[in-house]
Short mmCIF file of C-alpha atoms in Angstrom, two decimals:
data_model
loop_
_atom_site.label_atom_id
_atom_site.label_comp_id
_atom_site.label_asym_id
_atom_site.label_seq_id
_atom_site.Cartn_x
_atom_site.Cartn_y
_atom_site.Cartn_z
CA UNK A 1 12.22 -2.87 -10.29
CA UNK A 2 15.64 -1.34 -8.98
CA UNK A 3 15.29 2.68 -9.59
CA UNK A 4 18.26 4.61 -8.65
CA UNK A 5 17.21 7.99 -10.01
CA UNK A 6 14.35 9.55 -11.56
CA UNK A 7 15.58 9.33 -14.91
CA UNK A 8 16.16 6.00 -15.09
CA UNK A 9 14.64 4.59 -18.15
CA UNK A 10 11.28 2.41 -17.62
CA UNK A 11 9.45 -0.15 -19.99
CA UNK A 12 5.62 1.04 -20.58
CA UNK A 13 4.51 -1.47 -17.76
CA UNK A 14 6.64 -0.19 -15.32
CA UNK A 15 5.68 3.71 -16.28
CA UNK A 16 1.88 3.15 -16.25
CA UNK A 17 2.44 1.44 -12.78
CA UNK A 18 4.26 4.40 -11.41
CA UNK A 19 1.52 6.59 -12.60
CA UNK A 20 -1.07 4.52 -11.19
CA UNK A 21 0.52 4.56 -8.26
CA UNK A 22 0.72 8.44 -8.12
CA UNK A 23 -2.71 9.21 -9.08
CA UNK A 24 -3.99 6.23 -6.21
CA UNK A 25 -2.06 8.44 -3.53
CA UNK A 26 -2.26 11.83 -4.80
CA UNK A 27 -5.40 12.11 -6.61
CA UNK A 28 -8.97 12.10 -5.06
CA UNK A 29 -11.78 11.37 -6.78
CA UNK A 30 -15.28 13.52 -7.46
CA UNK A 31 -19.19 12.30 -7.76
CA UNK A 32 -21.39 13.46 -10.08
CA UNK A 33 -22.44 17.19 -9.66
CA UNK A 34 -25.97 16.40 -10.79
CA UNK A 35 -28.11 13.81 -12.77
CA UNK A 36 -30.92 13.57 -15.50
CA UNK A 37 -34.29 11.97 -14.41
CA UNK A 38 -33.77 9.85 -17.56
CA UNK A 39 -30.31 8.90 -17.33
CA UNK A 40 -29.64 5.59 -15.07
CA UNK A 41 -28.28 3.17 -17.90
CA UNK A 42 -24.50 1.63 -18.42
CA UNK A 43 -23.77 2.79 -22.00
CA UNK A 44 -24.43 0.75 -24.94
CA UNK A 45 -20.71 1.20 -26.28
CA UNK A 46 -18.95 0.60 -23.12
CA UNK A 47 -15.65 -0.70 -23.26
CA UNK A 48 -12.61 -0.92 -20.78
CA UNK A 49 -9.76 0.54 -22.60
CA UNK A 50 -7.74 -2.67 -22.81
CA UNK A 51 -10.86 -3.87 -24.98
CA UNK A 52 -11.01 -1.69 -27.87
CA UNK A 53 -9.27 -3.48 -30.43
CA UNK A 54 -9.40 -1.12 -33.36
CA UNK A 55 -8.40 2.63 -33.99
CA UNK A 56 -10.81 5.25 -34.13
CA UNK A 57 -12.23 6.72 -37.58
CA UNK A 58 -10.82 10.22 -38.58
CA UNK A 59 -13.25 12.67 -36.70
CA UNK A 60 -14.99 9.69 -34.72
CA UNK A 61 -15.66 10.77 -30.78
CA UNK A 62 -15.86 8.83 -27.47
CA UNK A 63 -16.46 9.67 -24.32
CA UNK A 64 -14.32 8.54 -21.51
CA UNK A 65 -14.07 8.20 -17.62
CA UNK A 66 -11.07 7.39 -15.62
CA UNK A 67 -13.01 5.93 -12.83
CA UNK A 68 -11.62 5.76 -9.21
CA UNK A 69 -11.10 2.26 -9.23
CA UNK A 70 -8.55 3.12 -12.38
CA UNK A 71 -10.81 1.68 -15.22
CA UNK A 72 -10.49 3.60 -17.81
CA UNK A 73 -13.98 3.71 -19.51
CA UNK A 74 -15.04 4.74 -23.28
CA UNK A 75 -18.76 4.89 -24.20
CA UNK A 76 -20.65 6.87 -27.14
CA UNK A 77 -23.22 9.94 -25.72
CA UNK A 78 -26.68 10.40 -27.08
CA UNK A 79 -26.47 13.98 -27.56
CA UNK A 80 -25.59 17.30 -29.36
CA UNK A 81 -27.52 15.99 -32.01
CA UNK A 82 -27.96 19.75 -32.41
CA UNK A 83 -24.64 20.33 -33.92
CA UNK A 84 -25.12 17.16 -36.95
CA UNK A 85 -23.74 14.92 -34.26
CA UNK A 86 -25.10 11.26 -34.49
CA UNK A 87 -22.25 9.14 -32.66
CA UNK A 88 -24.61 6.64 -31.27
CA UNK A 89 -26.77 5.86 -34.07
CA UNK A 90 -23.88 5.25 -36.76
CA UNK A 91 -22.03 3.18 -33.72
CA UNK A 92 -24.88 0.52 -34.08
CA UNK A 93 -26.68 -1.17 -36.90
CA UNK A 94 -30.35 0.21 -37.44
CA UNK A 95 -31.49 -3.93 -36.27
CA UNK A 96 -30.15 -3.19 -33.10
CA UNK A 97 -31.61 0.57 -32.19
CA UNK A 98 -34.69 -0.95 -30.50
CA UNK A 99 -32.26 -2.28 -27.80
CA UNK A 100 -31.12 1.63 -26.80
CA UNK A 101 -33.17 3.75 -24.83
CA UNK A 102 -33.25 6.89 -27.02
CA UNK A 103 -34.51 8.88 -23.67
CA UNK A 104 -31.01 8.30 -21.52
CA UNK A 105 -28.28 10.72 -22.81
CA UNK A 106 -25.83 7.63 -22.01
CA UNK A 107 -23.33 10.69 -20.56
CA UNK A 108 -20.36 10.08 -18.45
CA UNK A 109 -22.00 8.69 -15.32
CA UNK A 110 -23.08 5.59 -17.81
CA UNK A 111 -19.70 4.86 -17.25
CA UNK A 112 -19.39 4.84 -13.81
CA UNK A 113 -22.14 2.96 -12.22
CA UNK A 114 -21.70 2.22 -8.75
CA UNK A 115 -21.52 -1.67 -7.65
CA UNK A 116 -20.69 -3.09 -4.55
CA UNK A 117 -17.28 -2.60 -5.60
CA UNK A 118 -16.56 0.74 -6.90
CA UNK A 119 -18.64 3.86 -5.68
CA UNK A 120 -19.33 5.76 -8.87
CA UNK A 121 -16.69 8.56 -8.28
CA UNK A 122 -14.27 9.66 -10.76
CA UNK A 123 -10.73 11.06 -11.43
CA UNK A 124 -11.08 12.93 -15.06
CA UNK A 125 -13.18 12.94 -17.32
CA UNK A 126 -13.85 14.39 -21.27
CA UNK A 127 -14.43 13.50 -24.45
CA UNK A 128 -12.06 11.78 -27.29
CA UNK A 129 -11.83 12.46 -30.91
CA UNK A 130 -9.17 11.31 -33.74
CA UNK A 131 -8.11 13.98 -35.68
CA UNK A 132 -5.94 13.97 -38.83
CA UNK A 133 -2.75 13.25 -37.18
CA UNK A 134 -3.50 13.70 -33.42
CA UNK A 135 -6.09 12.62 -31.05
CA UNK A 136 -7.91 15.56 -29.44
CA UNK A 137 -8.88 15.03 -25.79
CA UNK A 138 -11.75 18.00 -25.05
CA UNK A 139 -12.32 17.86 -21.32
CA UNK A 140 -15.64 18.53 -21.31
CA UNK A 141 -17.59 17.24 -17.97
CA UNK A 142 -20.68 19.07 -16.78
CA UNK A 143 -21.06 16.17 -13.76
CA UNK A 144 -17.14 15.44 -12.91
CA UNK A 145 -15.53 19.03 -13.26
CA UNK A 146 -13.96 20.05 -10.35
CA UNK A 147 -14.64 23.71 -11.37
CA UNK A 148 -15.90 25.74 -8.13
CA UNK A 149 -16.79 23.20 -6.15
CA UNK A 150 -15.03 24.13 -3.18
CA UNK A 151 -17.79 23.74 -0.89
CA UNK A 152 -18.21 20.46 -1.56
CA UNK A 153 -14.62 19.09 -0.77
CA UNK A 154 -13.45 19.07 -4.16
CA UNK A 155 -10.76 20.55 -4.74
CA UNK A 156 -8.74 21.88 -8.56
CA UNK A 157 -5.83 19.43 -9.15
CA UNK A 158 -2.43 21.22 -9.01
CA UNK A 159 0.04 21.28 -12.01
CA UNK A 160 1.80 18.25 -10.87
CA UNK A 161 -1.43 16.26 -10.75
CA UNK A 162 -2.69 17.27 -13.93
CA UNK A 163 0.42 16.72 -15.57
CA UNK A 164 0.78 13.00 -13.95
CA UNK A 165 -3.17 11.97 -14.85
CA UNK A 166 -2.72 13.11 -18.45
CA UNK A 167 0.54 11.60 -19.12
CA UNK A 168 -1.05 8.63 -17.61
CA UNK A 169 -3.84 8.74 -20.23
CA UNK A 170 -1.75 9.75 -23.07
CA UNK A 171 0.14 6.65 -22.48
CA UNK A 172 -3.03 4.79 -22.43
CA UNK A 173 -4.87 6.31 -25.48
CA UNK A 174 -1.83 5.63 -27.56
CA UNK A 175 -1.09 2.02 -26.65
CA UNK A 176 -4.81 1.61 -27.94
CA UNK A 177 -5.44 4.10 -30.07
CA UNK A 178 -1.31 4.23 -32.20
CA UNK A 179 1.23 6.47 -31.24
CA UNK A 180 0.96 10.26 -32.13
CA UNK A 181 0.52 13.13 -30.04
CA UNK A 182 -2.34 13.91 -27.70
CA UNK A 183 -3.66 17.53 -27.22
CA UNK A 184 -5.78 18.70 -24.31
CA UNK A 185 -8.32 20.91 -24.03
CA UNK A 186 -9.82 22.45 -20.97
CA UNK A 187 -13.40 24.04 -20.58
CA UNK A 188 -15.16 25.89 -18.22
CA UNK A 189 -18.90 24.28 -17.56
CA UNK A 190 -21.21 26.89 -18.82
CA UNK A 191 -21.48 29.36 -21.59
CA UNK A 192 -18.03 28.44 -22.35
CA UNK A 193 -18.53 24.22 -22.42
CA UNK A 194 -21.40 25.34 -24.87
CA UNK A 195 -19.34 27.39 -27.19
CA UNK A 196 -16.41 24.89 -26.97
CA UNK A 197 -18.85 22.21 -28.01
CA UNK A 198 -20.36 23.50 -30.59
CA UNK A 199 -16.84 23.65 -32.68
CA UNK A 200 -16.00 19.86 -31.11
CA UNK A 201 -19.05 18.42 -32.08
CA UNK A 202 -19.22 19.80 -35.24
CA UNK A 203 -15.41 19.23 -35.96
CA UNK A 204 -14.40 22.68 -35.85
CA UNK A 205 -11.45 23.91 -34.78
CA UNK A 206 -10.82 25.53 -31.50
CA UNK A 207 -9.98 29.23 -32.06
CA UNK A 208 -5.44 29.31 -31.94
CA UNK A 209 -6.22 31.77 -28.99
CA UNK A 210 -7.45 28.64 -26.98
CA UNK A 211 -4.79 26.87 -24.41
CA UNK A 212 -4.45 23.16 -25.22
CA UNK A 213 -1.01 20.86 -23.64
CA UNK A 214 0.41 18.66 -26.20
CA UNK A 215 1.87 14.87 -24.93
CA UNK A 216 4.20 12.92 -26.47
CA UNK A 217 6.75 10.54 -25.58
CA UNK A 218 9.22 13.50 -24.01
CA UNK A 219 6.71 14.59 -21.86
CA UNK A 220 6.00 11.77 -20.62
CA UNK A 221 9.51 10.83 -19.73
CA UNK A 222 9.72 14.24 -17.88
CA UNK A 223 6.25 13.34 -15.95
CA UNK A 224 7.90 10.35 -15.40
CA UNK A 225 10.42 12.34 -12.79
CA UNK A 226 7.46 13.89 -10.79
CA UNK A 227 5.63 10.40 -9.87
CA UNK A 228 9.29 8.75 -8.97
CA UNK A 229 10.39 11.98 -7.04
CA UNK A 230 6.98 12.19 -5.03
CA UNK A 231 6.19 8.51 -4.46
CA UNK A 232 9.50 8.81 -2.73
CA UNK A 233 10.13 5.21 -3.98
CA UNK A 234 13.77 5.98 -4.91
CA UNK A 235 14.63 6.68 -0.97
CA UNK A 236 12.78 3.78 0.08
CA UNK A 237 15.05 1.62 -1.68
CA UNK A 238 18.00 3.18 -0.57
CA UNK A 239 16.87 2.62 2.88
CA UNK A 240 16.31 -0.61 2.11
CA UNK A 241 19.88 -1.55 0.57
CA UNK A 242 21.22 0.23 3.34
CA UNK A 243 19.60 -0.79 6.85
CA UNK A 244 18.13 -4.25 6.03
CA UNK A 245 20.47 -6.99 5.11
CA UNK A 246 18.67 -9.73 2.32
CA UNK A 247 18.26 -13.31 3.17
CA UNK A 248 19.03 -16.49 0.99
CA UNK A 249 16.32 -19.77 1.52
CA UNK A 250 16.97 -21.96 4.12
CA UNK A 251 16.63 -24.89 2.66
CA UNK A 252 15.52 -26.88 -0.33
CA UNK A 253 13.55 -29.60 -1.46
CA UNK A 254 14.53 -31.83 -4.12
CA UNK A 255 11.62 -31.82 -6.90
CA UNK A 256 12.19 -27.88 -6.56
CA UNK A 257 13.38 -25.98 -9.21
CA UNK A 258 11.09 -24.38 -11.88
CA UNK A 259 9.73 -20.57 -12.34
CA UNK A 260 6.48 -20.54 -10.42
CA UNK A 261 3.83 -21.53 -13.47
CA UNK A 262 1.88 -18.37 -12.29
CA UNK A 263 5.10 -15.85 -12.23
CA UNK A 264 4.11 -12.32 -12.24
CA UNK A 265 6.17 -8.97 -11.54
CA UNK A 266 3.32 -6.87 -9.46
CA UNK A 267 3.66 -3.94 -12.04
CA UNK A 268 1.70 -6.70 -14.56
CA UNK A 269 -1.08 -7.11 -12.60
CA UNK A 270 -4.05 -6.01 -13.99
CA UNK A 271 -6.86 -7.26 -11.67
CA UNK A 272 -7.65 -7.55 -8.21
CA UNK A 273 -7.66 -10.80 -6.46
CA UNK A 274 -11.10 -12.51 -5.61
CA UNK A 275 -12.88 -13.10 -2.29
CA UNK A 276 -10.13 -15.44 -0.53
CA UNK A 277 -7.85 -16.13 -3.28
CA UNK A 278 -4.70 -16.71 -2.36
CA UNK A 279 -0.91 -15.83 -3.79
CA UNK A 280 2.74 -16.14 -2.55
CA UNK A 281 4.79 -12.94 -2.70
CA UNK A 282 8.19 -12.02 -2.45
CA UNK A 283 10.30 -8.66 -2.14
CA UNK A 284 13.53 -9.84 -4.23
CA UNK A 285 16.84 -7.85 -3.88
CA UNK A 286 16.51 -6.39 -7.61
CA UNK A 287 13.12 -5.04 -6.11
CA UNK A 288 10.93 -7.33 -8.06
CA UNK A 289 7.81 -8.04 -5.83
CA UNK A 290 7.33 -11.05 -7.46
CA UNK A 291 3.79 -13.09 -7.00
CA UNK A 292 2.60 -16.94 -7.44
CA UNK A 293 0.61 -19.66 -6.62
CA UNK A 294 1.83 -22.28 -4.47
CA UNK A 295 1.15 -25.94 -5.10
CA UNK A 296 1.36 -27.40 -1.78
CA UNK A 297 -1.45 -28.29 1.37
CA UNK A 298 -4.14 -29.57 -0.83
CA UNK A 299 -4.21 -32.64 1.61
CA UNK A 300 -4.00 -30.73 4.53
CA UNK A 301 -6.06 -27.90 4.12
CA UNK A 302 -7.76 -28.67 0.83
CA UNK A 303 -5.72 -25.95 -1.05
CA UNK A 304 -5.90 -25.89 -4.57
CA UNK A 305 -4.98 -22.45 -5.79
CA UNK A 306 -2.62 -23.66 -8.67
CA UNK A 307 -5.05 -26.02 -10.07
CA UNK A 308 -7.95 -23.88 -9.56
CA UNK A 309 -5.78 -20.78 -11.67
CA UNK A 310 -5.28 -22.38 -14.34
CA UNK A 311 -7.60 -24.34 -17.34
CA UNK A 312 -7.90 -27.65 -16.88
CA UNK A 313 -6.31 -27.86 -20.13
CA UNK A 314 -3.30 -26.79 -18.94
CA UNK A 315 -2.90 -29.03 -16.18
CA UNK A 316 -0.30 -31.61 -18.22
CA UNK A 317 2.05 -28.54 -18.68
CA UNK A 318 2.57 -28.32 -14.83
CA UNK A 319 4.77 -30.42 -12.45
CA UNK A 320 2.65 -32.03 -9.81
CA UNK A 321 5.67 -32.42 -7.90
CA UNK A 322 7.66 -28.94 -7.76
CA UNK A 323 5.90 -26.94 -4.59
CA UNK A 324 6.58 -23.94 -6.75
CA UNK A 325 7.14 -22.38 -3.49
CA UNK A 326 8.58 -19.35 -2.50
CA UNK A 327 11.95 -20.24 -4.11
CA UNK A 328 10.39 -20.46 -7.47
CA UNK A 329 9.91 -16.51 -7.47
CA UNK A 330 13.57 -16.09 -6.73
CA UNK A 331 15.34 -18.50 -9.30
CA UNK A 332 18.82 -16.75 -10.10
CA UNK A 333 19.63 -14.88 -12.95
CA UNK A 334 22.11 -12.36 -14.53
CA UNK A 335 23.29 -10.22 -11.49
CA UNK A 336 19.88 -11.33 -9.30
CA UNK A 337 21.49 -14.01 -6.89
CA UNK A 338 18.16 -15.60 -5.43
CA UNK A 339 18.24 -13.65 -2.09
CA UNK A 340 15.39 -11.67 -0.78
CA UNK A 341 14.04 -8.98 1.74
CA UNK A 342 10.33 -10.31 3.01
CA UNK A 343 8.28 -13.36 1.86
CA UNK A 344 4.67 -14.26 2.28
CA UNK A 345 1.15 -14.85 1.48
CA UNK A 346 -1.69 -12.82 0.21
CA UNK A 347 -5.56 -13.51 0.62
CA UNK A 348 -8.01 -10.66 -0.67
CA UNK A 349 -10.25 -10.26 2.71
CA UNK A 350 -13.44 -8.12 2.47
CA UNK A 351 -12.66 -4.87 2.93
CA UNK A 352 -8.71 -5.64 2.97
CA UNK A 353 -5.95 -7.33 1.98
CA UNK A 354 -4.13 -9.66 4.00
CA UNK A 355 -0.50 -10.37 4.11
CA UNK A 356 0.39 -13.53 6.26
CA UNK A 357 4.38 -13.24 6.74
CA UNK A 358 4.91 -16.93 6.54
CA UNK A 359 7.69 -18.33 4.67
CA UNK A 360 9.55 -21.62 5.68
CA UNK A 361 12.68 -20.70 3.38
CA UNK A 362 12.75 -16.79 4.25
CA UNK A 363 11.52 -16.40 7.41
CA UNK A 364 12.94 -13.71 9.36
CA UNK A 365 12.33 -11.96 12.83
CA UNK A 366 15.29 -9.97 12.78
CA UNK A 367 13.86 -6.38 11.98
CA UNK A 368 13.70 -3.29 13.88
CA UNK A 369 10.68 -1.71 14.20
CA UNK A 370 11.87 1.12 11.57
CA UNK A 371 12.61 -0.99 9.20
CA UNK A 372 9.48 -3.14 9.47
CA UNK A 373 7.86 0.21 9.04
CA UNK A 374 9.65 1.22 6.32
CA UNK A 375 9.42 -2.11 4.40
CA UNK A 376 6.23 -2.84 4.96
CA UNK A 377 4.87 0.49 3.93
CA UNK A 378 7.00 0.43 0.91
CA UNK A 379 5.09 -3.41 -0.24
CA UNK A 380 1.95 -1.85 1.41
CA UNK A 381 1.97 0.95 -1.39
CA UNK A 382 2.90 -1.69 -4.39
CA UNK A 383 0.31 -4.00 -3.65
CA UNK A 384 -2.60 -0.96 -2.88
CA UNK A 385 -1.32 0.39 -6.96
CA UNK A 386 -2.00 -3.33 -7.91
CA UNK A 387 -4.83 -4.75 -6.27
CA UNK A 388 -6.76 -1.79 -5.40
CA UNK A 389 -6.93 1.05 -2.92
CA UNK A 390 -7.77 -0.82 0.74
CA UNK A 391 -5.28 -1.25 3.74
CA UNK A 392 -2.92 -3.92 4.15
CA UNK A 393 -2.18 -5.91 7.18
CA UNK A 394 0.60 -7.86 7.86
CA UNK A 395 0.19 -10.65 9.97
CA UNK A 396 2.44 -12.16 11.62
CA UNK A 397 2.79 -16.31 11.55
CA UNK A 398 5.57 -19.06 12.71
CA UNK A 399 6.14 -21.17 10.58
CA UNK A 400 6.83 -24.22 12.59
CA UNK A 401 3.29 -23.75 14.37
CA UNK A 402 0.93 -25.36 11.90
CA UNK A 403 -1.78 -24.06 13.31
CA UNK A 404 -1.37 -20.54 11.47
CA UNK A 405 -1.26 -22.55 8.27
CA UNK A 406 -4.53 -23.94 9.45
CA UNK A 407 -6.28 -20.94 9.84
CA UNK A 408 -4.84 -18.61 6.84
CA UNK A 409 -5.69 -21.74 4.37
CA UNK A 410 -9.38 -22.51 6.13
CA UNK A 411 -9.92 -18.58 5.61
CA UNK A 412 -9.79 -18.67 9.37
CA UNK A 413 -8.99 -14.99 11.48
CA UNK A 414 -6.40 -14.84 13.89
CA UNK A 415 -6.36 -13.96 17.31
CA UNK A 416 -6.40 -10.59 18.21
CA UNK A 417 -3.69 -10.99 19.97
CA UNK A 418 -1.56 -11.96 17.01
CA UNK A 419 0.69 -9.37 15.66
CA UNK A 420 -0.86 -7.32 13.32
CA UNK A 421 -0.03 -3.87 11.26
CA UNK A 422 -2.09 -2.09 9.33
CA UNK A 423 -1.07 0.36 6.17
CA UNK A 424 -4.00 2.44 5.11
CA UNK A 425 -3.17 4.83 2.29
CA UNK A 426 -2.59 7.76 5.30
CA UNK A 427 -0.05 5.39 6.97
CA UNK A 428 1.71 4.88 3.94
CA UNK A 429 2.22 8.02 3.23
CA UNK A 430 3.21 8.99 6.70
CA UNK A 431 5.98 6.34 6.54
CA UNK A 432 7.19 7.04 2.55
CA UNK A 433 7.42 10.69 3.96
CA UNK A 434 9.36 9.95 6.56
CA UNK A 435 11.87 8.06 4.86
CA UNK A 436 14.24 11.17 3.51
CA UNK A 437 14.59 12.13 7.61
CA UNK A 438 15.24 8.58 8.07
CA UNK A 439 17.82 8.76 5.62
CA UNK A 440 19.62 11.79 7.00
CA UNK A 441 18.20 13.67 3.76
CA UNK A 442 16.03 17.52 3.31
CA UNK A 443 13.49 17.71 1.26
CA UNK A 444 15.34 20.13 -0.87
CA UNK A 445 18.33 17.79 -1.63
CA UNK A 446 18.86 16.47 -5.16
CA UNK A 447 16.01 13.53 -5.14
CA UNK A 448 13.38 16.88 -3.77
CA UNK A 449 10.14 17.16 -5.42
CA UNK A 450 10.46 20.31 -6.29
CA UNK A 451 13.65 20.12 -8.43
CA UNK A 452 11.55 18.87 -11.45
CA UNK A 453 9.15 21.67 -11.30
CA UNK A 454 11.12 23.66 -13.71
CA UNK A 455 10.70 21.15 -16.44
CA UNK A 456 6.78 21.43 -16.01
CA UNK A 457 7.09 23.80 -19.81
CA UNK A 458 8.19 20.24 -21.16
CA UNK A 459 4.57 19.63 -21.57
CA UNK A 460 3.65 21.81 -24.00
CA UNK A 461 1.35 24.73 -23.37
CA UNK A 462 -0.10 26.61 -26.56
CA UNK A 463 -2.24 29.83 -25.91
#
């Protein structure tokens, strides 16, 4: 979407995709400090956060991982049993106890097993627990503190990051869990952890003396301002609007006409894309990146991504005959007049993703090398918050050769002598960094990151 300052007012998609996209540049993730000998199971209770379809019980707990790979993971631990706590056991009908190892403390690494997709590192971690009229987050991690562990690489997150993650999850716990405030806790690992989870546990009330940070919706409006101001996305688009001039389509074909059947705005993305599936993309001039599925080369290349998205079921509901090309992501509307700044393809490659810069209606080889920098880092970051943290590389394709077609669509590799760019998450930032220089702008002019640090209080601190 179009953001022309940092207190322009979002819609809870948009915010969670601007904190996602802070926390994927800004944030590293830690591995586990330690491990139990009997510990190697994924928990019995785990569920994503976009699973749990009910609220939580007054006084009922969960533990909870937000993972690298931005799942946000809840589970129920086998322990503390020693303060009357017996989450585990009441979670589960007696019937089904022989299924649960009663030896694995099912802690926070069962919720962030490493596959041969994510490596079992994490970005905070804690405990949940409903209370009366709030929900109590207790950040309680003996394996994923970041406490002293310099000398290891891992570092304490600064203000701003704290700030960004836990608006981030108080947006999340609340769209699950109902709307009400959310009130950290911090804890030191050690005699302290044990103290503080003694009370927890055994639904005791911290002491008033203890510092906790209270979200609600205000504070996460004012967080809001931090992720804008340092993803620098704000003076990207200016750029944009200023140095690159948009382009309308070409040309048209005649059964052409209708919203592409798999239409979606890359800030409601939710997955990544599988091994070689494929998607048409466009950068719109209301700064949609909008995102498809063509239906075209099934004869030629035996393509059949629209067919092979959607049910069988649905089939009858789609027009065989519309290409529901790239024109079908930029249909006209309001004050949106159908042009647009860069077209393509995507394919998820292993160990990147892939965008072909192909587009028979809105080709264009007019660009400097700035702005190709600029742009492309700009889509680079958008589609790394979307469909995971890898590089992207643009490739660059003529449309009027058919051989490209031929190789993108048979999951071919180009030459290396073909064009090629590559954004890794260091080359993004280089570029987005850049961009207030490029503009003529200092750091310390109204859009600087460090004008909102004032309003940091806005989250509120109790001691």
């Amino acid at each position: 979407m179009k953001i022309s300052n940092p207190n322009v007012q979002l819609d809870s998609s948009s915010l969670e995709f601007f904190f996602r996209a802070y926390i994927r540049r800004y944030v590293s993730a830690v591995p586990p400090k330690y491990s139990y000998v009997n510990e190697s199971g994924v928990n019995p209770a785990f569920q994503s956060i976009e699973e749990i379809t009910y609220p939580l019980l007054t006084n009922e707990k969960r533990l909870f991982v937000l993972r690298r790979d931005l799942i946000l993971a809840t589970g129920i631990k086998n322990a503390y049993q020693e303060y009357g706590y017996q989450g585990l056991k009441k979670a589960f009908a007696s019937k089904n106890h022989d299924f649960i190892n009663w030896e694995d403390r099912y802690g926070h690494t069962s919720l962030a097993t490493p596959d041969n997709q994510y490596d079992g590192q994490v970005l905070y971690a804690g405990f949940i627990c409903q209370r009366d009229s709030y929900l109590e987050i207790f950040l309680s991690s003996g394996r994923f503190n970041r406490h002293s562990r310099t000398s290891e690489g891992v570092e304490p997150l600064s203000t701003e990051q704290r700030t960004i993650v836990e608006s981030y999850l108080t947006l999340k716990f609340t769209q699950t869990y109902g709307q009400q405030s959310v009130i950290f806790y911090d804890t030191l690992p050690g005699k302290q952890d044990d103290e503080d989870s003694a009370l927890f546990f055994a639904d005791k009330p911290f002491p008033d003396t203890k510092i906790c940070r209270i979200y609600d919706e205000k504070s996460i409006s004012e967080a809001k301002k931090f992720a804008l101001v340092a993803l620098n996305y704000i003076g990207a688009q200016q750029y944009i609007c200023k140095y690159i001039a948009p382009i309308k389509p070409k040309y048209k074909y005649d059964n052409e006409g209708c919203i592409n059947p798999a239409f979606e705005n890359i800030e409601q993305i939710k997955f990544p894309l599988k091994p070689l599936e494929k998607r048409i993309w466009v950068l719109r001039t209301d700064f949609i990146l909008a995102t498809g599925v063509k239906n075209a080369y099934q004869e030629e290349y035996g393509y059949f991504g629209l067919k092979d998205t959607f049910n069988e079921t649905l089939h009858t509901f789609l027009n065989p005959r519309d290409r529901y090309g790239h024109p079908s992501l930029t249909i006209p509307e309001q004050e949106y007049d159908g042009s647009v700044f860069y077209a393509g393809y995507l394919c998820q490659r292993q160990g990147f993703l892939q965008a072909y810069l192909v587009s028979g209606r809105f080709d264009r080889k007019d660009l400097s090398d700035e702005q190709t920098q600029v742009l492309e880092a700009y889509i680079a970051s958008l589609l790394q918050t979307a469909y995971g943290q890898q590089p992207i590389v643009f490739d660059y394709g003529d449309p009027d050769n058919t051989n490209y077609h031929k190789i993108f669509f048979g999951n071919g590799i180009f030459a290396k002598t073909n064009p090629q760019r590559i954004y890794t998450l260091s080359r993004v930032n280089e570029v987005m960094d850049n961009i207030p220089q490029l503009l003529g702008q200092k750091r310390g002019s109204q859009t600087d990151h460090q004008d909102y640090h004032s309003e940091l209080p806005e989250v509120v601190v109790y001691s």
